[in-house]
Coordinates of C-alpha atoms and ligand atoms in Angstrom, one line a residue:
M1 CA 21.0 -14.8 142.7
K2 CA 21.7 -17.0 145.7
L3 CA 23.9 -19.8 144.7
S4 CA 22.0 -22.1 147.3
Q5 CA 19.4 -22.1 144.8
V6 CA 21.3 -22.9 141.7
R7 CA 22.2 -26.5 141.0
W8 CA 25.8 -25.2 140.1
Q9 CA 28.2 -28.0 139.6
T10 CA 31.9 -27.2 139.2
Y11 CA 35.0 -29.5 138.5
K12 CA 38.3 -29.6 139.7
D13 CA 39.9 -31.6 136.8
N14 CA 40.0 -31.1 133.2
P15 CA 37.7 -33.2 131.4
A16 CA 39.6 -35.7 129.1
D17 CA 38.4 -34.5 125.7
A18 CA 38.7 -30.7 126.3
E19 CA 42.1 -29.6 124.8
I20 CA 41.9 -25.8 124.8
P21 CA 41.5 -23.3 127.9
S22 CA 38.1 -22.2 126.9
H23 CA 36.5 -25.6 126.4
Q24 CA 38.1 -26.9 129.7
L25 CA 37.0 -23.8 131.7
M26 CA 33.4 -23.6 130.2
L27 CA 32.9 -27.2 131.4
R28 CA 34.7 -26.9 134.8
A29 CA 33.0 -23.7 135.6
G30 CA 29.6 -25.3 134.9
L31 CA 28.7 -22.9 131.9
I32 CA 27.8 -25.6 129.5
H33 CA 27.1 -29.3 129.1
K34 CA 28.0 -31.5 126.3
A35 CA 24.8 -32.9 124.7
G36 CA 26.5 -34.9 121.9
A37 CA 29.5 -34.3 119.3
G38 CA 29.5 -30.7 118.7
I39 CA 26.3 -29.9 120.6
Y40 CA 26.0 -28.2 123.8
N41 CA 23.5 -27.0 126.2
L42 CA 24.1 -23.6 127.7
L43 CA 23.5 -23.9 131.5
P44 CA 22.3 -20.8 133.5
F45 CA 25.7 -18.8 133.8
G46 CA 26.7 -19.7 130.2
L47 CA 23.6 -18.3 128.9
K48 CA 24.0 -15.1 130.8
V49 CA 27.3 -14.7 129.0
V50 CA 25.7 -15.4 125.8
K51 CA 22.9 -13.1 126.2
K52 CA 25.1 -10.2 127.1
I53 CA 27.1 -10.7 124.0
E54 CA 23.8 -10.9 122.0
Q55 CA 22.6 -7.5 123.6
I56 CA 25.9 -5.8 122.7
I57 CA 25.5 -7.1 119.1
R58 CA 21.9 -6.1 119.0
E59 CA 22.4 -2.5 120.3
E60 CA 25.3 -1.8 117.9
H61 CA 23.3 -3.4 114.8
D62 CA 20.1 -1.4 115.8
K63 CA 22.3 1.9 116.2
A64 CA 23.4 1.4 112.5
G65 CA 19.8 1.1 111.3
C66 CA 19.9 -2.7 110.8
L67 CA 16.3 -4.4 111.1
E68 CA 16.0 -7.6 113.4
V69 CA 14.2 -10.5 112.1
L70 CA 14.0 -14.1 113.1
M71 CA 14.2 -16.6 110.2
S72 CA 13.0 -20.1 110.7
V73 CA 15.8 -22.6 111.7
I74 CA 14.3 -25.1 109.2
T75 CA 14.2 -23.9 105.6
P76 CA 12.4 -25.5 102.6
G77 CA 14.7 -27.2 100.1
E78 CA 13.1 -25.3 97.2
L79 CA 14.9 -22.1 98.3
W80 CA 18.2 -23.9 98.1
Q81 CA 17.3 -25.7 94.8
E82 CA 16.6 -22.0 93.5
S83 CA 20.1 -20.8 94.3
G84 CA 21.9 -24.0 93.2
R85 CA 23.1 -24.6 96.7
W86 CA 21.1 -27.6 97.5
Q87 CA 23.8 -29.8 96.0
A88 CA 26.9 -27.3 96.3
M89 CA 26.5 -27.0 100.2
G90 CA 27.8 -30.7 100.5
G91 CA 27.7 -32.7 103.6
E92 CA 27.8 -29.7 106.1
M93 CA 24.1 -29.0 105.4
V94 CA 21.7 -31.5 107.3
K95 CA 18.8 -32.3 105.0
M96 CA 15.6 -34.2 105.8
K97 CA 12.1 -34.7 104.3
D98 CA 8.9 -34.1 106.1
K99 CA 6.0 -36.6 106.1
G100 CA 4.7 -35.2 103.0
G101 CA 8.1 -36.0 101.2
R102 CA 9.1 -32.5 101.0
D103 CA 12.7 -31.4 101.1
L104 CA 13.9 -29.4 104.3
C105 CA 17.2 -28.4 105.9
I106 CA 18.5 -27.0 108.9
S107 CA 19.9 -23.7 108.3
P108 CA 23.7 -23.4 108.0
T109 CA 23.4 -19.9 106.8
N110 CA 20.6 -17.9 105.6
E111 CA 21.2 -16.2 102.2
E112 CA 18.3 -17.9 100.6
A113 CA 15.8 -17.3 103.1
V114 CA 16.6 -13.5 103.5
T115 CA 16.6 -13.0 100.0
D116 CA 13.0 -14.6 99.8
I117 CA 11.8 -12.1 102.5
F118 CA 13.5 -9.4 100.4
R119 CA 11.8 -10.3 97.1
R120 CA 8.3 -10.5 98.8
L121 CA 8.7 -7.0 100.4
I122 CA 11.0 -4.7 98.3
K123 CA 10.1 -3.7 94.7
S124 CA 11.8 -0.4 94.3
Y125 CA 15.2 1.3 94.6
K126 CA 13.7 3.9 97.0
D127 CA 13.6 1.1 99.8
L128 CA 17.1 0.5 99.5
P129 CA 19.8 0.0 100.9
I130 CA 18.0 -2.4 103.6
T131 CA 19.9 -4.5 106.2
Y132 CA 18.2 -7.5 108.0
Y133 CA 19.8 -9.3 110.8
Q134 CA 18.9 -12.0 113.2
I135 CA 20.4 -13.9 116.0
N136 CA 19.6 -17.5 115.8
T137 CA 20.6 -21.2 115.7
K138 CA 22.6 -22.8 112.9
F139 CA 23.6 -26.1 112.4
R140 CA 26.6 -27.3 110.3
D141 CA 27.6 -31.0 110.2
E142 CA 31.3 -30.0 110.5
I143 CA 33.8 -32.6 109.7
R144 CA 35.9 -31.9 112.9
P145 CA 33.7 -30.4 115.4
R146 CA 36.1 -29.6 118.4
F147 CA 37.2 -27.1 121.2
G148 CA 33.6 -27.0 122.4
L149 CA 31.6 -23.9 121.4
M150 CA 34.6 -22.8 119.4
R151 CA 33.7 -25.4 116.5
G152 CA 30.3 -26.9 117.3
R153 CA 27.9 -28.3 114.9
E154 CA 24.9 -26.3 116.5
F155 CA 25.8 -22.8 117.3
I156 CA 24.5 -19.4 117.6
M157 CA 25.3 -17.0 115.0
K158 CA 24.2 -13.4 114.2
D159 CA 23.8 -12.9 110.6
A160 CA 22.9 -9.9 108.6
Y161 CA 22.3 -9.3 104.9
S162 CA 22.2 -6.0 103.1
F163 CA 20.6 -5.2 99.6
H164 CA 21.8 -2.4 97.1
E165 CA 21.0 -0.9 94.0
S166 CA 24.8 -0.1 93.4
K167 CA 28.2 -1.3 94.1
S168 CA 29.0 2.0 95.8
C169 CA 26.1 1.6 98.2
L170 CA 27.1 -1.8 98.9
E171 CA 30.5 -0.6 99.6
K172 CA 29.2 2.0 102.0
T173 CA 27.2 -0.5 104.0
Y174 CA 30.0 -3.0 104.1
F175 CA 32.2 -0.3 105.7
Q176 CA 29.4 0.6 108.2
L177 CA 29.0 -3.1 109.2
Y178 CA 32.9 -3.1 109.4
N179 CA 32.6 -0.5 112.1
V180 CA 29.7 -2.0 113.8
Y181 CA 31.8 -5.1 114.2
S182 CA 34.7 -3.1 115.4
S183 CA 32.6 -1.4 118.1
I184 CA 31.0 -4.7 119.3
L185 CA 34.4 -6.3 119.8
N186 CA 35.7 -3.0 121.5
R187 CA 32.8 -2.9 123.6
I188 CA 33.3 -6.3 124.9
G189 CA 37.0 -5.5 125.5
T190 CA 38.8 -7.8 123.2
E191 CA 42.1 -7.7 121.4
F192 CA 41.4 -8.3 117.8
K193 CA 42.7 -7.8 114.1
V194 CA 40.7 -7.2 111.0
V195 CA 42.3 -9.0 108.2
E196 CA 41.7 -9.5 104.3
A197 CA 40.1 -12.9 103.8
D198 CA 39.3 -15.5 101.2
A199 CA 35.9 -15.5 100.1
G200 CA 35.7 -19.4 100.0
A201 CA 32.4 -20.6 98.7
M202 CA 30.5 -17.6 99.8
A203 CA 31.2 -15.5 96.7
S204 CA 33.6 -15.0 93.9
S205 CA 37.3 -14.7 95.2
D206 CA 37.7 -11.4 93.8
Q207 CA 35.0 -9.8 96.0
K208 CA 35.9 -7.8 99.1
T209 CA 35.9 -9.7 102.4
H210 CA 37.4 -9.3 105.9
E211 CA 37.5 -11.3 109.0
F212 CA 37.4 -10.1 112.7
Q213 CA 40.0 -12.3 114.4
L214 CA 40.4 -12.4 118.3
L215 CA 44.2 -12.9 118.8
A216 CA 45.0 -16.1 120.7
K217 CA 47.8 -18.7 120.8
T218 CA 45.1 -21.5 120.3
G219 CA 43.5 -19.8 117.4
E220 CA 43.1 -21.9 114.3
D221 CA 43.8 -19.3 111.7
L222 CA 47.2 -17.7 110.8
L223 CA 47.4 -14.0 110.4
V224 CA 50.0 -12.1 108.2
Y225 CA 50.4 -8.7 109.4
N226 CA 52.7 -5.5 109.6
E227 CA 52.2 -1.7 110.1
G228 CA 49.6 -1.1 107.4
Y229 CA 48.7 -4.6 106.2
A230 CA 46.7 -7.8 107.7
A231 CA 45.5 -10.7 105.9
N232 CA 44.6 -14.3 106.7
I233 CA 47.4 -16.4 105.5
E234 CA 45.1 -18.0 103.1
K235 CA 44.8 -14.8 101.2
A236 CA 48.1 -13.1 102.1
K237 CA 50.0 -11.4 99.4
T238 CA 53.8 -11.6 100.2
K239 CA 57.0 -12.3 98.8
R240 CA 60.3 -14.0 100.1
V241 CA 63.4 -12.1 100.6
I242 CA 66.1 -15.0 100.4
N243 CA 66.6 -15.2 96.4
D244 CA 70.3 -16.0 96.1
F245 CA 69.8 -18.5 93.2
K246 CA 72.3 -20.5 91.5
F247 CA 72.7 -19.1 87.7
N248 CA 75.4 -21.2 86.4
G249 CA 74.7 -24.7 85.5
G250 CA 75.1 -27.2 82.6
E251 CA 72.8 -29.8 81.2
V252 CA 70.3 -31.8 83.3
E253 CA 72.2 -34.6 85.1
K254 CA 71.0 -37.6 87.1
V255 CA 72.6 -38.1 90.6
S256 CA 72.2 -41.0 92.8
T257 CA 70.5 -40.1 96.1
P258 CA 69.9 -43.5 97.7
D259 CA 67.2 -43.6 100.4
V260 CA 67.2 -39.9 100.3
G261 CA 63.8 -38.5 99.9
K262 CA 63.5 -35.6 102.1
I263 CA 64.7 -32.1 101.1
E264 CA 66.9 -31.4 104.2
E265 CA 68.7 -34.8 103.4
V266 CA 69.1 -34.0 99.8
C267 CA 70.7 -30.7 100.8
K268 CA 73.1 -32.4 103.0
L269 CA 74.2 -35.1 100.5
L270 CA 74.6 -32.8 97.6
G271 CA 75.8 -29.7 99.6
V272 CA 73.2 -27.2 98.6
K273 CA 70.8 -24.8 100.1
P274 CA 67.0 -25.9 100.3
H275 CA 66.0 -22.9 98.0
E276 CA 68.5 -24.4 95.5
T277 CA 66.2 -27.4 95.3
L278 CA 62.5 -27.7 94.1
K279 CA 59.9 -29.6 96.0
T280 CA 57.3 -31.0 93.5
L281 CA 53.7 -32.0 94.7
A282 CA 51.5 -34.2 92.6
L283 CA 47.8 -33.2 93.4
M284 CA 44.4 -33.9 92.1
G285 CA 42.0 -31.2 91.6
V286 CA 38.4 -32.4 92.3
K287 CA 35.5 -30.5 90.7
G288 CA 32.1 -32.3 90.9
N289 CA 32.9 -35.7 89.5
Q290 CA 35.9 -34.5 87.5
V291 CA 39.6 -35.2 88.8
R292 CA 42.4 -33.6 87.1
P293 CA 46.2 -34.0 87.9
V294 CA 48.5 -31.0 88.5
L295 CA 52.2 -30.8 89.4
V296 CA 52.8 -27.8 91.8
V297 CA 56.5 -26.9 92.1
L298 CA 57.6 -24.7 95.0
L299 CA 61.2 -24.1 96.4
G300 CA 62.5 -26.5 98.7
D301 CA 61.9 -24.6 101.8
D302 CA 58.4 -23.3 100.9
E303 CA 55.0 -24.9 101.6
L304 CA 51.9 -24.9 99.6
N305 CA 49.0 -22.5 100.4
E306 CA 46.0 -24.9 99.9
T307 CA 43.4 -22.1 99.5
K308 CA 45.6 -20.5 96.8
I309 CA 45.8 -23.6 94.7
K310 CA 42.1 -24.5 95.2
N311 CA 41.0 -21.0 94.0
L312 CA 43.3 -21.4 91.0
L313 CA 42.0 -24.6 89.9
N314 CA 38.5 -23.5 90.9
A315 CA 38.2 -26.8 92.5
D316 CA 36.0 -28.2 95.2
H317 CA 39.0 -29.6 96.8
V318 CA 42.5 -30.5 96.1
L319 CA 44.0 -33.9 97.2
P320 CA 47.3 -35.4 97.0
A321 CA 47.7 -38.1 94.5
T322 CA 47.1 -41.6 95.9
E323 CA 49.8 -44.3 95.1
G324 CA 47.8 -45.7 92.2
E325 CA 47.4 -42.0 90.7
L326 CA 51.3 -41.4 91.3
E327 CA 52.0 -44.7 89.3
S328 CA 50.0 -43.5 86.2
L329 CA 51.7 -40.1 86.3
K330 CA 55.0 -41.9 86.3
C331 CA 55.9 -40.1 89.7
V332 CA 57.6 -42.0 92.6
R333 CA 56.8 -40.6 96.1
G334 CA 60.0 -38.9 97.5
F335 CA 61.4 -38.5 94.2
I336 CA 58.6 -36.7 92.2
G337 CA 60.0 -33.8 89.8
P338 CA 58.7 -31.7 87.1
F339 CA 61.1 -32.9 84.2
G340 CA 60.1 -35.4 81.5
H341 CA 56.4 -35.3 81.7
P342 CA 54.2 -35.5 78.5
Q343 CA 53.2 -31.9 77.2
E344 CA 49.8 -32.1 78.5
M345 CA 50.8 -32.4 82.0
H346 CA 49.5 -29.4 84.0
T347 CA 52.6 -27.9 85.7
I348 CA 52.5 -24.8 87.8
F349 CA 55.6 -22.9 89.1
D350 CA 55.4 -20.9 92.2
A351 CA 56.0 -17.3 91.6
A352 CA 59.1 -17.3 94.0
I353 CA 60.9 -19.6 91.6
D354 CA 63.5 -17.8 89.3
L355 CA 62.7 -19.7 86.1
D356 CA 66.2 -19.2 84.7
A357 CA 68.0 -20.4 87.8
F358 CA 69.3 -23.9 88.2
Y359 CA 67.9 -26.4 90.8
I360 CA 68.0 -30.0 92.1
V361 CA 64.6 -31.7 91.4
G362 CA 63.3 -35.2 92.0
A363 CA 64.1 -37.7 89.0
N364 CA 60.8 -39.5 89.0
Q365 CA 62.8 -42.5 89.7
K366 CA 63.5 -44.1 93.0
D367 CA 66.7 -43.1 94.7
F368 CA 67.6 -40.4 92.1
H369 CA 67.6 -36.6 91.8
L370 CA 68.4 -34.3 88.8
K371 CA 70.9 -31.7 88.8
N372 CA 70.8 -28.5 86.8
F373 CA 67.2 -28.3 86.2
S374 CA 66.1 -25.0 84.9
P375 CA 62.6 -24.5 84.6
K376 CA 62.2 -22.1 81.6
R377 CA 64.7 -24.4 79.6
D378 CA 63.6 -27.7 80.7
T379 CA 59.7 -27.7 81.0
H380 CA 57.5 -27.6 77.9
N381 CA 54.3 -26.1 79.0
F382 CA 53.8 -24.4 82.4
E383 CA 52.0 -21.9 84.4
V384 CA 53.4 -19.4 87.2
A385 CA 51.3 -18.4 90.2
D386 CA 51.7 -17.4 93.7
L387 CA 51.0 -20.7 95.5
R388 CA 53.4 -20.7 98.4
R389 CA 52.5 -20.2 102.0
T390 CA 53.7 -16.8 103.7
K391 CA 56.7 -17.1 106.1
D392 CA 57.8 -14.9 108.8
G393 CA 60.1 -12.2 107.3
D394 CA 58.4 -12.2 104.0
I395 CA 57.7 -8.9 102.5
A396 CA 54.0 -7.5 102.0
L397 CA 53.4 -6.8 98.3
S398 CA 51.3 -3.9 99.2
N399 CA 53.8 -2.0 101.2
N400 CA 57.1 -3.8 100.9
L401 CA 57.6 -4.0 104.7
P402 CA 58.4 -7.4 106.5
V403 CA 55.5 -9.2 107.9
Q404 CA 54.9 -11.1 110.9
I405 CA 52.6 -14.1 111.7
T406 CA 50.4 -14.7 114.5
R407 CA 47.3 -16.9 115.5
G408 CA 43.8 -15.8 115.6
I409 CA 40.2 -17.0 116.2
E410 CA 37.8 -16.1 113.4
V411 CA 34.7 -14.3 115.4
G412 CA 33.2 -12.4 112.5
H413 CA 33.3 -12.5 108.7
I414 CA 32.0 -9.9 106.3
F415 CA 31.4 -10.2 102.6
Q416 CA 30.4 -8.3 99.5
L417 CA 28.4 -11.1 97.7
G418 CA 27.4 -9.1 94.7
D419 CA 24.5 -10.5 92.5
K420 CA 25.3 -14.2 93.2
Y421 CA 22.0 -15.1 95.2
T422 CA 19.5 -12.3 93.9
K423 CA 20.4 -13.2 90.2
A424 CA 20.1 -17.0 90.9
M425 CA 16.7 -16.5 92.5
G426 CA 15.6 -14.1 89.8
V427 CA 15.2 -11.1 92.1
T428 CA 14.9 -7.5 90.6
V429 CA 13.9 -4.1 91.8
L430 CA 12.9 -1.0 89.7
D431 CA 15.4 1.7 89.3
K432 CA 15.0 5.4 89.0
T433 CA 14.2 5.1 85.3
G434 CA 11.8 2.2 86.0
K435 CA 14.0 -0.4 84.6
A436 CA 14.2 -3.9 86.5
V437 CA 17.8 -4.3 88.0
V438 CA 19.2 -7.1 90.0
P439 CA 20.0 -5.8 93.5
L440 CA 23.6 -6.4 95.1
M441 CA 24.0 -8.1 98.5
G442 CA 26.4 -8.0 101.4
C443 CA 26.4 -10.5 104.2
Y444 CA 28.0 -10.3 107.7
G445 CA 28.3 -13.1 110.3
I446 CA 29.4 -13.2 114.0
G447 CA 29.7 -16.5 115.6
V448 CA 28.1 -15.6 119.1
T449 CA 28.9 -18.8 121.1
R450 CA 32.3 -18.8 119.5
L451 CA 33.0 -15.3 120.6
A452 CA 32.1 -16.5 124.2
A453 CA 34.9 -19.1 124.0
A454 CA 37.4 -16.9 122.2
V455 CA 36.9 -14.2 124.9
I456 CA 38.2 -16.9 127.4
E457 CA 41.0 -17.8 125.5
Q458 CA 42.2 -14.0 125.9
N459 CA 40.9 -13.9 129.5
H460 CA 42.1 -16.6 131.7
D461 CA 44.7 -17.7 134.3
E462 CA 45.6 -20.9 136.1
K463 CA 42.6 -20.4 138.5
G464 CA 39.9 -20.0 136.0
I465 CA 38.1 -17.4 133.7
I466 CA 38.6 -13.6 133.9
W467 CA 35.5 -12.1 132.3
P468 CA 35.7 -8.6 131.1
E469 CA 32.9 -6.8 133.0
S470 CA 30.8 -6.2 129.7
I471 CA 29.8 -9.9 129.6
A472 CA 30.4 -11.3 132.9
P473 CA 27.6 -13.3 134.2
F474 CA 27.6 -11.2 137.4
K475 CA 29.4 -8.0 138.3
V476 CA 29.9 -8.9 141.9
H477 CA 30.3 -12.6 143.5
A478 CA 29.8 -12.2 147.1
V479 CA 31.4 -14.9 149.2
L480 CA 29.5 -15.3 152.5
I481 CA 31.6 -16.6 155.5
G482 CA 30.1 -17.4 158.7
R483 CA 27.3 -19.5 159.8
S484 CA 25.2 -17.9 162.6
D485 CA 21.7 -16.9 161.5
E486 CA 22.2 -13.5 162.6
F487 CA 25.0 -12.9 160.4
R488 CA 23.6 -14.5 157.5
M489 CA 20.6 -12.1 157.9
K490 CA 22.9 -9.2 157.9
A491 CA 24.9 -10.4 154.7
F492 CA 21.4 -11.1 152.8
K493 CA 20.4 -7.4 153.7
I494 CA 23.4 -6.0 151.9
Y495 CA 22.9 -8.5 149.0
E496 CA 19.5 -7.2 148.7
Q497 CA 20.7 -3.5 148.9
I498 CA 23.1 -4.0 146.3
R499 CA 20.6 -6.1 143.8
E500 CA 18.0 -3.2 144.3
R501 CA 20.7 -0.9 142.8
G502 CA 20.5 -3.0 139.5
I503 CA 23.9 -4.3 140.2
E504 CA 24.1 -7.9 139.2
I505 CA 25.4 -10.0 142.3
L506 CA 25.7 -13.6 142.9
I507 CA 26.0 -14.5 146.6
D508 CA 27.5 -17.9 147.6
D509 CA 25.4 -18.8 150.6
R510 CA 26.1 -22.6 150.2
D511 CA 26.9 -24.7 153.3
V512 CA 30.7 -25.1 152.3
G513 CA 33.8 -23.9 153.4
P514 CA 35.5 -20.5 152.4
G515 CA 38.3 -21.9 150.6
F516 CA 35.9 -24.0 148.2
K517 CA 34.0 -21.0 147.6
F518 CA 37.0 -18.7 146.9
K519 CA 38.2 -21.3 144.4
D520 CA 34.9 -21.6 142.8
A521 CA 34.6 -17.7 142.5
D522 CA 37.9 -17.5 140.8
L523 CA 36.8 -20.2 138.4
L524 CA 33.8 -18.4 137.4
G525 CA 35.6 -15.4 137.1
C526 CA 33.3 -12.4 137.8
P527 CA 35.0 -9.1 137.9
W528 CA 34.7 -8.3 141.7
Q529 CA 34.6 -10.6 144.6
L530 CA 33.0 -9.2 147.7
T531 CA 34.0 -11.0 151.0
L532 CA 30.9 -11.0 153.7
G533 CA 32.6 -12.5 156.6
E534 CA 31.7 -12.0 160.2
R535 CA 35.0 -10.1 160.7
E536 CA 34.0 -7.6 158.3
F537 CA 30.6 -7.0 160.2
G538 CA 32.6 -6.2 163.4
E539 CA 32.7 -2.9 165.1
T540 CA 35.8 -1.6 163.2
G541 CA 35.1 -4.1 160.0
K542 CA 35.6 -3.0 156.6
F543 CA 34.2 -4.8 153.5
K544 CA 36.8 -6.0 151.0
L545 CA 36.2 -5.9 147.1
T546 CA 38.7 -7.9 145.3
N547 CA 39.3 -7.6 141.4
R548 CA 39.6 -10.8 139.9
K549 CA 42.0 -9.8 137.1
T550 CA 44.4 -7.4 139.1
A551 CA 43.9 -8.6 142.5
Q552 CA 43.4 -4.9 143.5
I553 CA 41.6 -4.7 146.8
I554 CA 39.0 -1.9 147.7
E555 CA 38.1 -1.4 151.3
A556 CA 34.8 0.1 152.1
S557 CA 32.8 0.9 155.3
P558 CA 29.4 -0.3 155.4
E559 CA 27.9 3.2 154.6
N560 CA 30.3 3.5 151.6
L561 CA 30.1 0.0 150.2
I562 CA 27.4 0.5 147.5
T563 CA 29.3 3.8 146.2
E564 CA 32.4 1.8 146.2
I565 CA 31.0 -1.0 144.2
E566 CA 29.2 1.4 141.7
R567 CA 32.6 3.2 141.3
A568 CA 34.4 -0.1 140.7
I569 CA 32.2 -1.2 138.0
N570 CA 32.2 2.0 136.2
R571 CA 28.7 3.2 136.8
Ligands
LIG601 P1 35.3 -21.3 109.8 O1 36.3 -20.8 108.8 O2 35.8 -21.1 111.3 O3 34.8 -22.7 109.4 P2 33.1 -20.1 108.3 O4 34.1 -19.2 107.2 O5 32.6 -21.3 107.7 O6 34.0 -20.4 109.5 P3 31.0 -18.1 108.2 O7 30.2 -19.0 107.3 O8 31.8 -16.9 107.7 O9 32.0 -19.1 108.9 O10 30.2 -17.9 109.5 C1 30.3 -16.7 110.1 C2 30.7 -16.8 111.7 O11 30.1 -17.7 112.3 C3 32.4 -17.2 111.6 O12 33.1 -16.0 111.5 C4 32.3 -17.9 113.0 O13 32.6 -16.8 114.0 C5 31.2 -18.5 113.2 N1 31.1 -19.9 112.8 C6 31.3 -20.5 111.7 N2 31.4 -21.9 111.9 C7 31.1 -22.0 113.2 C8 31.2 -23.3 114.1 N3 31.2 -24.5 113.5 N4 31.0 -23.1 115.4 C9 30.9 -21.9 116.0 N5 31.0 -20.8 115.3 C10 31.1 -20.8 113.9
LIG602 MG1 34.6 -17.4 107.4

């Protein structure tokens, strides 16, 4: 491609609303344009990258025997009524009516649509297992779209759905797709971890599910891992190591702690360690239009894992109690405690708390705490559950080894769904004995556009993007220096020769200075830069191929140039 023929616009400065490198660089390198909040246009070079990712995904799915389909982006409301998700999807799903008054939505995901395809085509166990996939546009009206393509409202997803007669068959396909995902991310050249995940609203929380996480400082997810264990922090099962509790104490005793609401201040004032205090959170579990209060008690230096409390309460969401709610619960902000509540108050102690030890707790009275509170002795009615957030240095329950925490970007997520959708939509197939049985499902998603952004988070420097060869918009970015017509003709001849070999090459033949051109080449980040200057064409001249990532320089004589390029790009 000749750059003079592309209306390519790059920018020197970071756009004001772009906070992370991938968002900044995609805008600066002219890969995308913002069309609206969380909505982007892919420009020619950005689209090239996305198409390459799609191609790798397609090849790996085809290799595993998955069948590509393209489902409609707009789906009829009736399908969602059947599964019960027309209401349950909440505000993320954009709904509309056509002129005949029929309900429609823009697909945020496609379990219903694919189940409808399945039930119309498949009647017998003999046709199972079967896996359909598509690469298509999704729309989710995210509460906080941000970071460009990373969390858009409209985005491209690869979604696959498998159908099975038995749990063991589902399990087999699940791990086959697990391997497909690993191959895709390896072929692209990413650094990733596969972690145990929380099923969220997709399936019941005891079904198997894994996330594929690209490691990056800017990742929104926290990953807990050690040799032999990896989980999203939402799901992580660990225990803490510091447990030197205080076991000698008398009766509950009120102490004055004027203006001291924070745990650190309480510890300083009373001369105790943070884990000798308990922190009590007054929360409201919301399910449909029901709201129920709950007190969650944690060790003073622990934090709440919001996913775990949400799952435990089976709530749509869990919110902190408002001032009014606190008042009706007889709690005072900063001094909330688990002592003295009526019997019916739902109280949950975190599993890290020793129920026989003695702690400082809030007195439910402004400027007072209680000493010598002992959970088992001093609470009528309580539950114990693992609700604390994993911390560095915890020990994984599965292998008793210390864990570390790092950040990741979720680019893929695979689930065993079970019969949730097939059952709700009344789907059956005939088994070997001629009996109608409800098939089981798995579903598997990759955020294609998010993956493009995530790769940049892993591969960039202060000058710009550094694409891995697998998905770079071009393999070679030729920089033409020199203005004479004769020279330009020679350079174009070389460009044509390279192109004829099937090597993707961009030539910067714009009427601007070399400094500007090299800056743009670094910003766009193609793996090899080829300098085509008048000097290189001289008697003793050699061509220079520079690697964008390593700055390695390969020199080649005119006769060897193509061979050297082919060797450089591993062909
Ligand atoms: P997240 O937890 O990041 O909101 P999710 O759990 O809602 O994602 P899934 O329903 O599992 O996502 O969708 C499959 C994949 O689609 C995700 O792994 C992610 O890569 C991608 N994806 C989801 N939401 C977005 C979005 N708003 N923008 C871009 N990609 C997305
Ligand atoms: Mg997910």
